[in-house]
Short mmCIF file of C-alpha atoms in Angstrom, two decimals:
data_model
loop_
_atom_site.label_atom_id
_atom_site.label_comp_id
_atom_site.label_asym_id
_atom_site.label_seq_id
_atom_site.Cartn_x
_atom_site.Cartn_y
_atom_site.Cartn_z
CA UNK A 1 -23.72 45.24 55.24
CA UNK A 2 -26.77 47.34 54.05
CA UNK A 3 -26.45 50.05 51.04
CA UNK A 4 -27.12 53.82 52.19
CA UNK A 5 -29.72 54.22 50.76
CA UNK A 6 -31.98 51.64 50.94
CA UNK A 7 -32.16 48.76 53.82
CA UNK A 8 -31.10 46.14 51.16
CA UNK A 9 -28.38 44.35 52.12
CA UNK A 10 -25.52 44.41 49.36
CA UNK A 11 -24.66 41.24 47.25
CA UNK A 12 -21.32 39.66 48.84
CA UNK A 13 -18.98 38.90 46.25
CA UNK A 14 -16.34 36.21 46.40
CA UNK A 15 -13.98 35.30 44.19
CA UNK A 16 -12.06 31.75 44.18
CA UNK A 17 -8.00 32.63 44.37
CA UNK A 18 -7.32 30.38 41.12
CA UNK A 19 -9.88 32.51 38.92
CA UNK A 20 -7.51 35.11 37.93
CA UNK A 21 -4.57 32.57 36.86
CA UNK A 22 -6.97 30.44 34.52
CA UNK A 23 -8.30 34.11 32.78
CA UNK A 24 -4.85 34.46 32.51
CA UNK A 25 -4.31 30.94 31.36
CA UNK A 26 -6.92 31.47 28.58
CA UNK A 27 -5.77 34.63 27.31
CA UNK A 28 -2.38 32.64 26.87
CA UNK A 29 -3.91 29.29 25.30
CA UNK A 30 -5.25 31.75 22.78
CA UNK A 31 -2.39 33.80 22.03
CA UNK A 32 -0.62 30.69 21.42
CA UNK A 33 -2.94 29.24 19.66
CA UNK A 34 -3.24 32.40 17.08
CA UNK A 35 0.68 32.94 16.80
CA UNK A 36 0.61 28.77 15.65
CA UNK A 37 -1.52 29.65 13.16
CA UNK A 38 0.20 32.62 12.13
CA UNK A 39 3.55 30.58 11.73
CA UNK A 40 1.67 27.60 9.73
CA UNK A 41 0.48 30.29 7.53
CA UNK A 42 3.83 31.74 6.87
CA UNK A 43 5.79 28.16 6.40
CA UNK A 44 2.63 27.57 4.18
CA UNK A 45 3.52 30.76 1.96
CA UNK A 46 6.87 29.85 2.07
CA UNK A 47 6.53 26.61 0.73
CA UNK A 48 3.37 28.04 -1.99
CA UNK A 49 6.49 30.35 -2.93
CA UNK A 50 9.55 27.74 -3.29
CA UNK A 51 6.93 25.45 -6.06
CA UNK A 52 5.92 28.56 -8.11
CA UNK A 53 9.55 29.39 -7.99
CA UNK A 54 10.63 25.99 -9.30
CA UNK A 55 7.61 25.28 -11.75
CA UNK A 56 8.59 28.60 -13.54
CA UNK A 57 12.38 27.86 -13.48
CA UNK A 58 11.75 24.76 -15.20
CA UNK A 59 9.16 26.21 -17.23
CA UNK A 60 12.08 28.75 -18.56
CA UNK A 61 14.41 25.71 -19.06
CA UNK A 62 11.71 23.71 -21.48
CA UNK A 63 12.09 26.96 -23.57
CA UNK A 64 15.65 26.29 -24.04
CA UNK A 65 14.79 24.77 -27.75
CA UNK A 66 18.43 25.22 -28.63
CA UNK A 67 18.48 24.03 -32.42
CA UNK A 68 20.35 20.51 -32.28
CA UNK A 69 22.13 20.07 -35.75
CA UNK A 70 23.77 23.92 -35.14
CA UNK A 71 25.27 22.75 -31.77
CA UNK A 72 26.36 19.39 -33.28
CA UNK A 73 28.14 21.59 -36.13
CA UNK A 74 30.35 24.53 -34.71
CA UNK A 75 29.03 24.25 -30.67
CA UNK A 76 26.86 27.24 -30.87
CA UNK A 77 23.22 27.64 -28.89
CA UNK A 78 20.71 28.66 -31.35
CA UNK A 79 17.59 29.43 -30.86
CA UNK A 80 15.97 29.93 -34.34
CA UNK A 81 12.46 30.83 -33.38
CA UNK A 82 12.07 33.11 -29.95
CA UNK A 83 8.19 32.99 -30.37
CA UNK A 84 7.84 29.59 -30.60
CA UNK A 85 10.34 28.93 -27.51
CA UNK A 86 7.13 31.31 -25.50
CA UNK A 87 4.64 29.19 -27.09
CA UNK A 88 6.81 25.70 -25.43
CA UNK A 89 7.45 28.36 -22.24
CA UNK A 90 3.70 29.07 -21.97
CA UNK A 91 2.35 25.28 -22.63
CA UNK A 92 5.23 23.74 -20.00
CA UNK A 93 3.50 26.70 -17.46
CA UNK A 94 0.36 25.67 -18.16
CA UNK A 95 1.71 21.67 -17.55
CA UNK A 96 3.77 22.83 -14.21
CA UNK A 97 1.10 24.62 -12.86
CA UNK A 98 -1.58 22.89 -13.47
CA UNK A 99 -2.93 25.81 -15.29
CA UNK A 100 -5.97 25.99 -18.67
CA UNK A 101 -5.85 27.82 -21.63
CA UNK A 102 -7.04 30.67 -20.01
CA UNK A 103 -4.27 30.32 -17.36
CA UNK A 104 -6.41 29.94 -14.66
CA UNK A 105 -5.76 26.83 -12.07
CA UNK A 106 -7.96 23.78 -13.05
CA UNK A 107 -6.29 21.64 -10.14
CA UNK A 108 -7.23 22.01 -6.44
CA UNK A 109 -3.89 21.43 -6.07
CA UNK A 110 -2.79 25.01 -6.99
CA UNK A 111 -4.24 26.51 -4.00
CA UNK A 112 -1.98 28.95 -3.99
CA UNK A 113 -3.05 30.51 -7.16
CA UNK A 114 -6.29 32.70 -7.12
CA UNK A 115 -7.15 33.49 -10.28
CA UNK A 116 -5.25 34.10 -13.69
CA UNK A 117 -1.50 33.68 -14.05
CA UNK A 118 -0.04 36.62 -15.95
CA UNK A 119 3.16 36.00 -18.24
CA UNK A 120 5.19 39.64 -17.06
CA UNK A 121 8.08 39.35 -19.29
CA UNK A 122 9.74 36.77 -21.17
CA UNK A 123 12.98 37.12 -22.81
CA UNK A 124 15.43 34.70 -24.97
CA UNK A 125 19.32 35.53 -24.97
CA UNK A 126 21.66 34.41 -27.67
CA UNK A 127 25.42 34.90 -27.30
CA UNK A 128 27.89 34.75 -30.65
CA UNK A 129 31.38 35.97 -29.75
CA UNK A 130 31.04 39.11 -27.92
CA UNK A 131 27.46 40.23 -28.92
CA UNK A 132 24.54 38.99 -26.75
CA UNK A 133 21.33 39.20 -28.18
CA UNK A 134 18.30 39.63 -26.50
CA UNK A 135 14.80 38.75 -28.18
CA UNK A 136 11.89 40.23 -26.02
CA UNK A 137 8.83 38.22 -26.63
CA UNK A 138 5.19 39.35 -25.71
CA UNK A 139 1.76 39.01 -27.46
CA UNK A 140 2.16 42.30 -29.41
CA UNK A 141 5.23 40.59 -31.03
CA UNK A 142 9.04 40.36 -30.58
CA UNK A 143 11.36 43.29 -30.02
CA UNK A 144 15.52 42.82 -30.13
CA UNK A 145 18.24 44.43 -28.48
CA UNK A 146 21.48 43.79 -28.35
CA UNK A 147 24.37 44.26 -26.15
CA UNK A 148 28.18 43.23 -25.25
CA UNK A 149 29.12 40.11 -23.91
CA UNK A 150 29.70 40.39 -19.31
CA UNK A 151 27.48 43.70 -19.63
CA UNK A 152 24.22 42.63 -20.86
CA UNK A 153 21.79 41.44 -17.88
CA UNK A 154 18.62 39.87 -17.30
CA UNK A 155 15.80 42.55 -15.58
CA UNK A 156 16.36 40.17 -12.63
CA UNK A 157 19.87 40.97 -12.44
CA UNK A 158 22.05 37.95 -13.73
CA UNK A 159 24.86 38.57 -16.13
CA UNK A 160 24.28 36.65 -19.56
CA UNK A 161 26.63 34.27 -20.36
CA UNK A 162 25.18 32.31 -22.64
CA UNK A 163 21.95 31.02 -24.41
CA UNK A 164 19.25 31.93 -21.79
CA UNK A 165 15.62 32.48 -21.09
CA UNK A 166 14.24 35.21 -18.69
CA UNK A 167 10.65 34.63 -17.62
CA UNK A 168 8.48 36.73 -15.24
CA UNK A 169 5.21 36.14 -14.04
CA UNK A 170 2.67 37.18 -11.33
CA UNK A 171 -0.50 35.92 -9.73
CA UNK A 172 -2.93 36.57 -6.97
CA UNK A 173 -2.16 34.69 -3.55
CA UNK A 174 -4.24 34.70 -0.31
CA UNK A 175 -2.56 35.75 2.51
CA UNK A 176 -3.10 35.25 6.13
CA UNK A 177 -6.67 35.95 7.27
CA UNK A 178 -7.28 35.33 3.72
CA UNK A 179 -5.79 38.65 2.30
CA UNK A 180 -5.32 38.47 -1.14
CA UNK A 181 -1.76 39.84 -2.42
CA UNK A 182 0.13 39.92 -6.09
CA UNK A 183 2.91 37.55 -6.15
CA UNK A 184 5.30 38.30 -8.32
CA UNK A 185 8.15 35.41 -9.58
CA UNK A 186 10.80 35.86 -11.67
CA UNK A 187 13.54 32.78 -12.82
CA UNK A 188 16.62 32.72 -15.61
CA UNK A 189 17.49 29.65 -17.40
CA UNK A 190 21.12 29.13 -19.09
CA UNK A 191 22.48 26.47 -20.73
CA UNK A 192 26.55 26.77 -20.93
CA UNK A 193 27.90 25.58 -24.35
CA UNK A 194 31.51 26.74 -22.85
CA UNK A 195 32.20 26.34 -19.16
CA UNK A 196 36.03 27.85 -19.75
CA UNK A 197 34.62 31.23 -20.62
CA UNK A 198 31.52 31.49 -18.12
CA UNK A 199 34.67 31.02 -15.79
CA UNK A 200 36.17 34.07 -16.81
#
């Protein structure tokens, strides 16, 4: 076969009758392979999200410094000093997270953590008879509230029943493709000095 308009004859151009199924066959070996690593990345997050969950929950519940001799008396949950319980709240953080004094992760272990760990809110609830009281503790000082006992709730929600601590915090997290986006956590801690009436 010659070209029209020169006496060159033109290349002839074969192709094997497997090449289009392995292009095909590539294309999907990579697809795969990205989705994979799309769905590691997301159990990975999960699983980032489920320990900073449950380091701040038990980071709320060290805060709990319910004053011993008080309970042993008349059965009431006192917490006598709300700042100091966000002092024990802020060095149990620093303990769960593997965080330093400037709350930044020290640990290779806290991968999940890029850069400093903010304290959002932190709260302390006290309950005598019907009044709850709610001591809202930040490092401009403490403010109180208070409020009747089945209405007053946590900013997360959770009706306060009884000597509690509300903590919120947030943090930079890389995302897939190494994205960085604000996490946000948020946990309550109670401790029930009468199960009867938390029943009610």
């Amino acid at each position: 076969m010659r070209s029209g308009n020169s006496g060159h004859p033109l290349p002839n151009i074969k192709t094997s009758e497997g090449q289009a199924e392995y292009v095909l066959g590539m294309y999907a070996l990579i697809f795969v392979m990205i989705l994979s690593m799309a769905t590691l990345q997301i159990m990975q997050s999960k699983a980032d999200s489920d320990i900073a969950e449950d380091t701040l929950a038990a980071s709320a519940l060290a805060a709990l410094d319910v004053d011993p001799y008080r309970y042993g008396t008349d059965n009431k949950l006192v917490i006598n000093d709300p700042a100091h319980a966000f002092e024990i709240f802020k060095n149990a953080l620093k303990g769960n997270m593997e965080l330093g004094e400037d709350l930044r992760p020290v640990s290779p272990n806290v991968s999940y953590v890029s850069g400093e760990v903010k304290i959002e809110d932190f709260r302390i609830y006290l309950v005598d008879g019907d009044e709850v009281t709610e001591y809202r503790v930040s490092g401009t000082g403490t403010g109180v509230s208070y409020g009747l006992y089945g209405e007053m709730k946590t900013p997360g929600g959770q009706v306060v029943r009884s000597a509690g601590c509300y903590a919120a915090i947030s943090f930079d997290t890389e995302g897939f493709l190494g994205i960085k986006i604000r996490a946000y956590k948020q946990a309550y801690a109670e401790m029930v000095a009468d199960p009867e009436r938390v029943r009610e």
